[in-house]
Coordinates of C-alpha atoms and ligand atoms in Angstrom, one line a residue:
X1 CA 110.4 70.3 75.4
X2 CA 110.2 69.6 79.1
X3 CA 107.1 71.1 81.1
X4 CA 107.1 72.1 85.0
X5 CA 104.2 72.3 87.1
X6 CA 104.7 74.0 90.7
X7 CA 101.9 73.3 93.5
X8 CA 102.5 75.4 96.6
X9 CA 101.4 74.6 100.3
X10 CA 101.6 77.1 103.4
X11 CA 102.1 80.3 103.8
X12 CA 103.2 83.3 101.6
X13 CA 106.8 82.6 101.9
X14 CA 106.0 79.7 99.8
X15 CA 104.5 81.8 96.9
X16 CA 107.4 84.1 96.9
X17 CA 109.9 80.6 96.7
X18 CA 107.6 79.4 94.0
X19 CA 108.4 82.6 91.9
X20 CA 112.1 82.1 92.1
X21 CA 111.8 78.1 91.3
X22 CA 109.9 78.8 88.1
X23 CA 112.1 81.4 87.0
X24 CA 115.2 78.9 87.7
X25 CA 113.4 76.3 85.9
X26 CA 112.6 78.4 82.8
X27 CA 116.5 79.5 83.0
X28 CA 117.1 75.7 82.5
X29 CA 114.8 75.6 79.4
X30 CA 111.8 74.2 81.1
X31 CA 108.3 75.6 80.0
X32 CA 105.3 76.2 82.2
X33 CA 102.7 73.5 81.9
X34 CA 99.1 74.2 81.7
X35 CA 98.3 71.6 84.3
X36 CA 99.9 69.0 86.5
X37 CA 98.6 66.2 83.9
X38 CA 101.1 67.2 81.3
X39 CA 103.8 68.1 83.5
X40 CA 107.3 66.2 83.3
X41 CA 108.5 67.9 86.6
X42 CA 106.5 68.4 89.6
X43 CA 107.7 70.7 92.1
X44 CA 106.0 70.9 95.5
X45 CA 106.6 73.8 97.7
X46 CA 105.3 72.4 101.0
X47 CA 104.6 73.2 104.5
X48 CA 105.1 71.6 108.0
X49 CA 103.5 74.0 110.2
X50 CA 100.5 71.6 111.0
X51 CA 100.1 67.8 110.5
X52 CA 97.5 68.5 108.6
X53 CA 99.5 70.7 106.2
X54 CA 101.8 67.6 105.8
X55 CA 99.0 65.3 105.0
X56 CA 98.0 67.4 102.0
X57 CA 101.4 67.2 100.7
X58 CA 101.3 63.3 100.9
X59 CA 97.9 63.1 99.4
X60 CA 99.2 64.9 96.5
X61 CA 102.2 63.2 96.1
X62 CA 100.4 59.7 96.5
X63 CA 98.0 61.1 93.6
X64 CA 101.0 62.0 91.3
X65 CA 102.2 58.2 91.7
X66 CA 99.3 57.2 89.5
X67 CA 100.9 56.6 86.3
X68 CA 97.9 56.6 84.0
X69 CA 96.8 60.1 85.4
X70 CA 100.3 61.6 84.8
X71 CA 101.8 59.9 82.0
X72 CA 104.7 62.1 81.4
X73 CA 105.9 62.8 84.8
X74 CA 109.2 61.8 85.4
X75 CA 110.7 63.5 88.2
X76 CA 108.9 65.0 91.7
X77 CA 110.8 67.5 93.7
X78 CA 109.8 68.2 97.4
X79 CA 111.1 71.3 98.5
X80 CA 109.7 74.0 101.1
X81 CA 109.7 73.3 104.8
X82 CA 109.0 69.4 104.8
X83 CA 112.1 69.1 102.7
X84 CA 114.0 70.2 105.9
X85 CA 112.4 67.6 108.3
X86 CA 114.4 64.4 109.1
X87 CA 111.1 62.5 109.4
X88 CA 109.8 63.3 105.9
X89 CA 112.9 62.5 104.5
X90 CA 112.8 58.9 105.7
X91 CA 109.9 58.7 103.4
X92 CA 112.5 58.3 100.6
X93 CA 110.3 57.0 97.8
X94 CA 107.7 59.5 98.0
X95 CA 109.8 62.0 96.0
X96 CA 112.9 61.6 93.7
X97 CA 114.4 64.6 95.1
X98 CA 114.3 66.6 98.4
X99 CA 115.8 69.9 98.1
X100 CA 116.4 72.6 100.2
X101 CA 115.2 75.9 98.4
X102 CA 118.4 77.6 99.5
X103 CA 120.1 75.5 97.0
X104 CA 118.0 76.6 94.1
X105 CA 121.3 77.8 92.3
X106 CA 122.6 74.4 92.2
X107 CA 119.3 73.2 90.8
X108 CA 120.8 71.9 87.5
X109 CA 123.3 69.7 89.3
X110 CA 120.9 68.4 91.6
X111 CA 118.2 67.3 88.6
X112 CA 121.2 65.6 87.1
X113 CA 122.4 63.6 90.3
X114 CA 119.2 63.3 91.9
X115 CA 119.4 64.0 95.5
X116 CA 123.3 64.6 96.3
X117 CA 123.3 67.7 98.4
X118 CA 124.6 70.8 96.9
X119 CA 126.3 73.5 98.2
X120 CA 124.6 76.5 100.2
X121 CA 123.8 79.3 97.6
X122 CA 122.2 82.8 97.7
X123 CA 119.0 81.6 96.4
X124 CA 117.3 85.4 96.7
X125 CA 119.7 86.3 94.0
X126 CA 117.7 84.2 91.5
X127 CA 115.5 86.6 90.0
X128 CA 111.7 85.4 90.3
X129 CA 109.2 85.0 87.8
X130 CA 106.2 86.7 89.5
X131 CA 102.8 85.0 89.3
X132 CA 100.9 88.4 89.1
X133 CA 101.2 91.5 87.2
X134 CA 100.3 93.5 89.8
X135 CA 100.8 91.9 93.3
X136 CA 104.2 90.9 94.2
X137 CA 105.8 89.5 97.4
X138 CA 109.3 90.7 98.2
X139 CA 111.1 88.8 101.1
X140 CA 113.3 90.6 103.3
X141 CA 114.6 87.9 105.6
X142 CA 114.3 84.2 106.1
X143 CA 114.2 82.0 109.2
X144 CA 113.2 83.0 112.8
X145 CA 115.2 83.1 116.0
X146 CA 111.8 83.3 118.3
X147 CA 111.2 79.4 119.1
X148 CA 107.8 79.9 120.0
X149 CA 107.4 76.4 121.7
X150 CA 104.4 75.0 119.3
X151 CA 106.3 76.3 116.2
X152 CA 108.2 74.3 113.4
X153 CA 109.5 77.1 111.6
X154 CA 112.5 77.7 113.1
X155 CA 113.8 74.1 112.6
X156 CA 113.0 74.2 109.0
X157 CA 113.7 77.3 107.9
X158 CA 116.9 78.0 110.1
X159 CA 118.0 81.2 111.9
X160 CA 116.7 84.5 111.1
X161 CA 118.7 86.2 108.0
X162 CA 118.2 89.5 106.7
X163 CA 118.6 90.5 103.3
X164 CA 120.8 93.3 102.2
X165 CA 119.0 96.9 101.7
X166 CA 120.3 97.1 98.4
X167 CA 118.7 93.9 97.1
X168 CA 115.4 94.6 98.5
X169 CA 115.3 98.1 97.0
X170 CA 116.2 97.2 93.6
X171 CA 113.8 94.3 93.4
X172 CA 111.1 96.9 94.5
X173 CA 112.4 99.5 92.0
X174 CA 112.1 97.2 89.4
X175 CA 108.7 96.0 90.4
X176 CA 107.6 99.7 90.4
X177 CA 109.2 100.1 86.7
X178 CA 107.2 97.3 85.6
X179 CA 104.1 98.8 87.0
X180 CA 103.4 96.8 90.5
X181 CA 100.7 98.2 92.4
X182 CA 100.9 95.9 95.4
X183 CA 104.2 95.2 97.3
X184 CA 104.1 93.0 100.2
X185 CA 107.1 92.7 102.5
X186 CA 107.9 89.0 103.8
X187 CA 109.3 87.8 106.8
X188 CA 108.3 85.7 110.0
X189 CA 108.8 88.9 112.2
X190 CA 109.7 91.7 110.0
X191 CA 109.9 93.8 113.0
X192 CA 113.5 92.1 113.8
X193 CA 114.8 92.8 110.3
X194 CA 118.2 94.0 110.8
X195 CA 120.6 94.3 107.8
X196 CA 124.4 94.2 108.2
X197 CA 125.4 97.4 107.3
X198 CA 127.5 97.7 104.1
X199 CA 129.0 100.8 102.9
X200 CA 126.1 101.4 100.6
X201 CA 123.4 100.6 103.1
X202 CA 124.7 102.6 105.8
X203 CA 124.6 105.7 103.0
X204 CA 120.9 105.3 103.0
X205 CA 120.6 105.0 106.9
X206 CA 118.4 102.0 106.8
X207 CA 119.1 100.3 110.4
X208 CA 115.6 98.3 110.9
X209 CA 112.2 97.7 109.6
X210 CA 110.6 101.1 110.2
X211 CA 113.2 102.7 108.0
X212 CA 113.1 100.2 105.1
X213 CA 109.5 100.4 105.1
X214 CA 109.8 104.7 105.3
X215 CA 112.4 104.4 102.2
X216 CA 110.2 102.2 100.3
X217 CA 107.0 104.2 100.8
X218 CA 108.9 107.3 99.6
X219 CA 110.0 105.9 96.3
X220 CA 108.1 107.2 93.6
X221 CA 105.4 105.4 91.9
X222 CA 101.6 104.5 92.4
X223 CA 101.7 101.5 94.8
X224 CA 100.6 100.2 98.0
X225 CA 102.9 98.5 100.4
X226 CA 102.1 96.1 102.8
X227 CA 104.0 93.7 105.4
X228 CA 103.8 90.5 107.0
X229 CA 104.2 89.4 109.7
X230 CA 104.6 91.3 113.0
X231 CA 105.3 89.9 116.5
X232 CA 104.0 91.9 119.3
X233 CA 107.2 91.8 121.3
X234 CA 108.9 93.3 118.4
X235 CA 106.3 95.9 117.1
X236 CA 107.7 99.6 117.7
X237 CA 106.4 102.8 118.2
X238 CA 108.6 104.1 115.5
X239 CA 107.1 101.3 113.3
X240 CA 103.4 103.0 114.0
X241 CA 105.2 106.6 113.6
X242 CA 106.5 105.4 110.2
X243 CA 102.7 104.2 109.3
X244 CA 101.1 107.2 110.8
X245 CA 103.2 109.9 108.8
X246 CA 102.7 108.3 105.7
X247 CA 98.9 108.5 105.9
X248 CA 99.1 112.2 105.5
X249 CA 102.0 112.0 102.7
X250 CA 99.4 111.3 99.9
X251 CA 101.7 109.0 98.0
X252 CA 100.6 106.2 95.9
X253 CA 96.6 106.4 96.2
X254 CA 94.1 109.0 96.1
X255 CA 93.0 108.2 99.7
X256 CA 96.2 108.2 101.7
X257 CA 100.1 107.1 102.0
X258 CA 101.2 104.0 100.0
X259 CA 101.7 102.2 103.4
X260 CA 97.9 100.3 103.7
X261 CA 96.3 101.1 107.2
X262 CA 96.3 97.2 107.8
X263 CA 98.6 94.8 110.0
X264 CA 98.5 91.3 111.1
X265 CA 99.5 91.4 114.5
X266 CA 99.5 87.3 115.9
X267 CA 98.2 87.2 119.4
X268 CA 98.0 83.4 119.5
X269 CA 96.3 83.3 122.8
X270 CA 94.3 85.4 125.1
X271 CA 95.6 83.9 128.3
X272 CA 98.9 85.1 130.1
X273 CA 99.9 81.4 131.3
X274 CA 99.3 80.2 128.1
X275 CA 101.2 82.9 126.0
X276 CA 104.0 82.0 128.6
X277 CA 103.9 78.6 127.7
X278 CA 103.9 79.6 124.3
X279 CA 107.2 81.5 124.7
X280 CA 105.6 84.5 123.1
X281 CA 107.6 87.2 125.5
X282 CA 104.5 89.4 126.1
X283 CA 101.4 89.7 128.0
X284 CA 97.6 90.3 127.0
X285 CA 98.0 93.8 128.6
X286 CA 100.8 94.4 126.2
X287 CA 99.1 93.0 123.2
X288 CA 96.0 95.2 123.9
X289 CA 98.0 98.1 124.3
X290 CA 99.6 97.8 121.1
X291 CA 96.1 97.5 119.4
X292 CA 95.1 100.6 121.3
X293 CA 98.1 102.8 120.0
X294 CA 97.9 101.6 116.6
X295 CA 94.2 102.4 116.5
X296 CA 94.6 105.9 117.9
X297 CA 97.6 106.8 115.5
X298 CA 96.5 105.0 112.5
X299 CA 92.6 106.0 112.2
X300 CA 91.0 102.8 110.2
X301 CA 93.5 100.5 110.4
X302 CA 92.4 97.0 109.9
X303 CA 93.9 94.5 112.7
X304 CA 93.9 90.7 111.9
X305 CA 95.3 88.0 114.4
X306 CA 96.6 84.2 114.1
X307 CA 95.4 82.0 117.3
X308 CA 96.0 78.6 118.5
X309 CA 93.3 76.7 119.9
X310 CA 93.7 73.9 122.6
X311 CA 97.5 74.3 123.2
X312 CA 98.3 71.7 125.7
X313 CA 96.8 72.4 129.2
X314 CA 94.5 74.9 127.7
X315 CA 91.6 74.8 130.1
X316 CA 88.3 76.2 129.6
X317 CA 88.8 79.2 131.6
X318 CA 92.1 80.0 129.9
X319 CA 90.3 79.6 126.3
X320 CA 87.6 81.8 127.6
X321 CA 90.2 84.4 127.9
X322 CA 91.2 84.1 124.5
X323 CA 87.2 84.6 123.7
X324 CA 87.1 87.8 125.9
X325 CA 90.1 89.2 123.8
X326 CA 88.2 88.4 120.4
X327 CA 85.3 90.2 122.2
X328 CA 87.2 93.5 123.3
X329 CA 89.6 93.7 120.5
X330 CA 86.8 93.2 117.4
X331 CA 89.7 91.7 114.8
X332 CA 88.7 92.7 111.3
X333 CA 90.0 88.9 110.4
X334 CA 91.7 86.1 112.2
X335 CA 93.2 83.0 111.3
X336 CA 92.2 80.3 114.0
X337 CA 94.5 77.3 114.3
X338 CA 93.9 74.1 116.1
X339 CA 96.9 73.0 117.9
X340 CA 99.0 70.5 116.2
X341 CA 101.9 68.7 118.2
X342 CA 105.0 68.9 115.8
X343 CA 108.1 66.8 116.6
X344 CA 111.1 68.5 117.9
X345 CA 109.3 71.8 119.2
X346 CA 109.6 72.3 123.2
X347 CA 105.5 71.7 123.3
X348 CA 105.8 68.4 121.8
X349 CA 107.2 67.5 125.1
X350 CA 103.8 68.4 126.7
X351 CA 100.9 66.1 126.5
X352 CA 98.6 67.0 123.3
X353 CA 95.7 66.8 125.9
X354 CA 92.7 68.4 124.2
X355 CA 90.7 66.5 122.5
X356 CA 90.0 67.0 118.8
X357 CA 86.2 67.6 119.3
X358 CA 87.1 70.0 121.9
X359 CA 89.5 72.0 119.3
X360 CA 86.8 71.9 116.9
X361 CA 84.6 73.3 119.4
X362 CA 86.8 76.2 120.6
X363 CA 87.8 77.2 116.9
X364 CA 83.9 77.4 116.1
X365 CA 83.3 79.5 119.0
X366 CA 86.1 82.0 118.4
X367 CA 84.8 82.2 114.7
X368 CA 81.2 83.4 115.8
X369 CA 83.1 85.9 117.8
X370 CA 85.4 87.1 115.0
X371 CA 81.9 87.3 112.4
X372 CA 80.0 89.5 114.7
X373 CA 83.2 91.8 115.1
X374 CA 84.3 92.1 111.6
X375 CA 81.0 92.8 110.3
X376 CA 80.4 95.4 112.6
X377 CA 83.6 96.7 111.6
X378 CA 82.7 96.3 107.7
X379 CA 79.2 98.1 108.4
X380 CA 81.1 101.3 109.1
X381 CA 82.0 101.4 105.5
X382 CA 78.7 101.6 104.2
X383 CA 78.1 104.8 101.8
X384 CA 82.0 105.4 102.0
X385 CA 84.0 105.3 98.7
X386 CA 87.1 103.0 98.8
X387 CA 90.2 102.8 96.6
X388 CA 90.5 98.9 95.5
X389 CA 93.0 97.0 93.7
X390 CA 91.2 94.6 91.4
X391 CA 92.3 91.1 91.3
X392 CA 89.8 88.7 89.6
X393 CA 86.4 88.0 88.7
X394 CA 84.7 85.6 91.1
X395 CA 82.5 82.3 90.0
X396 CA 79.1 84.5 90.0
X397 CA 80.8 86.8 87.6
X398 CA 81.4 89.8 90.0
X399 CA 84.6 91.4 90.1
X400 CA 86.6 91.4 93.4
X401 CA 89.6 93.0 95.0
X402 CA 91.2 94.2 98.1
X403 CA 90.7 97.6 99.7
X404 CA 93.6 99.4 101.5
X405 CA 92.5 97.5 104.6
X406 CA 93.0 94.0 102.7
X407 CA 89.2 93.8 102.9
X408 CA 87.6 91.8 100.0
X409 CA 85.4 94.2 97.9
X410 CA 83.2 92.8 95.2
X411 CA 81.3 94.9 92.6
X412 CA 79.9 94.7 88.9
X413 CA 81.7 95.7 85.9
X414 CA 81.1 95.2 82.2
X415 CA 84.9 95.9 81.9
X416 CA 87.9 93.7 83.0
X417 CA 89.6 95.9 85.3
X418 CA 92.3 93.3 86.8
X419 CA 95.2 94.9 88.2
X420 CA 93.6 98.4 88.3
X421 CA 93.1 100.8 91.0
X422 CA 89.2 101.6 91.0
X423 CA 86.9 103.5 93.3
X424 CA 84.0 101.4 94.6
X425 CA 81.2 103.1 96.9
X426 CA 80.2 100.4 99.4
X427 CA 76.5 99.2 99.7
X428 CA 76.6 96.2 101.6
X429 CA 78.7 94.7 104.3
X430 CA 79.1 91.1 104.8
X431 CA 81.3 89.1 107.4
X432 CA 84.3 89.1 105.9
X433 CA 83.9 91.6 103.1
X434 CA 82.1 94.4 101.5
X435 CA 80.1 94.8 98.3
X436 CA 79.9 98.2 96.3
X437 CA 79.2 100.2 92.9
X438 CA 82.0 101.3 90.8
X439 CA 82.1 105.1 90.8
X440 CA 84.4 107.6 89.2
Ligands
LIG1 N1 105.8 83.9 111.6 C1 104.2 84.0 112.0 C2 103.4 83.0 111.5 C3 104.3 81.7 111.8 S1 103.0 80.1 111.3 C4 104.2 84.4 113.5 O1 104.8 84.4 114.3 O2 103.0 84.8 113.6 C5 101.5 80.8 111.0 C6 100.6 80.4 112.3 O3 100.3 79.1 112.4 C7 101.0 81.0 113.6 O4 100.8 82.2 113.8 C8 100.4 79.9 114.3 O5 99.0 80.6 114.7 C9 99.9 78.9 113.5 N2 100.7 77.7 114.1 C10 102.4 77.5 114.1 N3 102.5 76.3 114.6 C11 101.4 75.5 115.0 C12 101.1 74.7 115.6 N4 102.1 73.7 115.7 N5 99.5 74.2 115.4 C13 98.8 75.1 115.4 N6 99.1 76.5 114.6 C14 100.5 76.6 114.5
LIG2 FE1 106.9 80.4 114.5 FE2 107.0 82.0 116.5 FE3 109.0 82.5 114.4 FE4 106.3 82.8 114.2 S1 107.9 84.1 115.6 S2 107.4 81.6 112.8 S3 105.1 81.2 115.5 S4 108.7 80.6 116.1
LIG3 FE1 104.8 76.4 106.5 FE2 107.4 77.0 106.3 FE3 105.6 78.9 106.0 S1 106.1 75.5 107.4 S2 103.7 78.2 107.3 S3 105.6 77.1 104.6 S4 107.6 79.3 106.5

């Protein structure tokens, strides 16, 4: 029996794609290998967003070429975003098959012919083999039209395309029926979700993302609803209204509606000139105003962000503006990225003039501010009882899960509560997490 192993790099989009890849392989008779060592077929779902991400993939492939360590391995498939980069395809000897995930429906043909391109298929029609029994990622769109000047995603993922409403809803309903407790809607920019209206979807009157979110939040069942990611230029008042309204709707949890009070809102920079060079189409003032509206209308909302340090030409003064933004907003979490030039993007034409050492320094400085703000926000939870979806047991033997705010909550329990909602009284705040005791 042929066994497969899938290694995932990059963003949640890839986790979701990997679930569809696994389902397709099982349909073709493959079984999941216990680890990569016993696999006949290894699939790498790759990421191109930064050079370091691609280097990790090459490291993994070089390792897989060690015959002694991987005696069974016959085929390496490289899929995901790197498979769509011409520079990568030149490195032919690295993988047996380079495959656009969109061709998933032709996998059998591709495996037989090794590398003859198959015709485009709707890979979303493949029903995924969900990794988790309680959290599911549901893509609502692919691609991106924004062309932020530093970003490779529009080049590898192609133009924005929204999934039909009825496909998304039937996938979500299936998940709810199967007892899923957390549904995370995925898109590079969910706020520009715009389904082509068919006869059935027009009846449901879902024309944009807030409509879709509201519709799903009203489906009966005991589940939480989250979404990533929101581009600040497209975050509408309507979305804020839907989130705010749901708070009092008392849906899936004892503490609020199904839509969790949490949002990732990538700022990328705290400087208007840099934002312009990044082609982001908003100002710092606009960003701050969004945060103000979110916090006013959705009490207790946790806000996280993505930021890039060392964008070409970013002066110390411009970086200070990002520091200022962090001090002011006090993010609950931030993904701090060091700029990495990507061939083919607009910013790659600018000189990458900020040294590696300076980027490291700027990232560390931001992280310090982040820690202070996040700790301050976490302290507010001490004494409160939070609902937590239990995810796993960590190395120290404590249980860990997520609160509605996406904050990690650790607690002790003699019982295995994975995949269950529990209530935890918070006793301690850490920089990026909370500690508490299980209560009734
Ligand atoms: N669609 C999402 C995120 C896509 S990529 C959005 O618009 O927010 C995830 C993050 O990687 C980005 O938010 C950005 O902070 C970072 N990133 C993208 N390209 C990068 C590059 N060339 N160098 C460093 N970080 C980058
Ligand atoms: Fe990249 Fe910008 Fe699109 Fe996000 S919105 S994927 S950063 S181009
Ligand atoms: Fe990476 Fe592709 Fe996601 S480049 S961040 S895996 S969309």
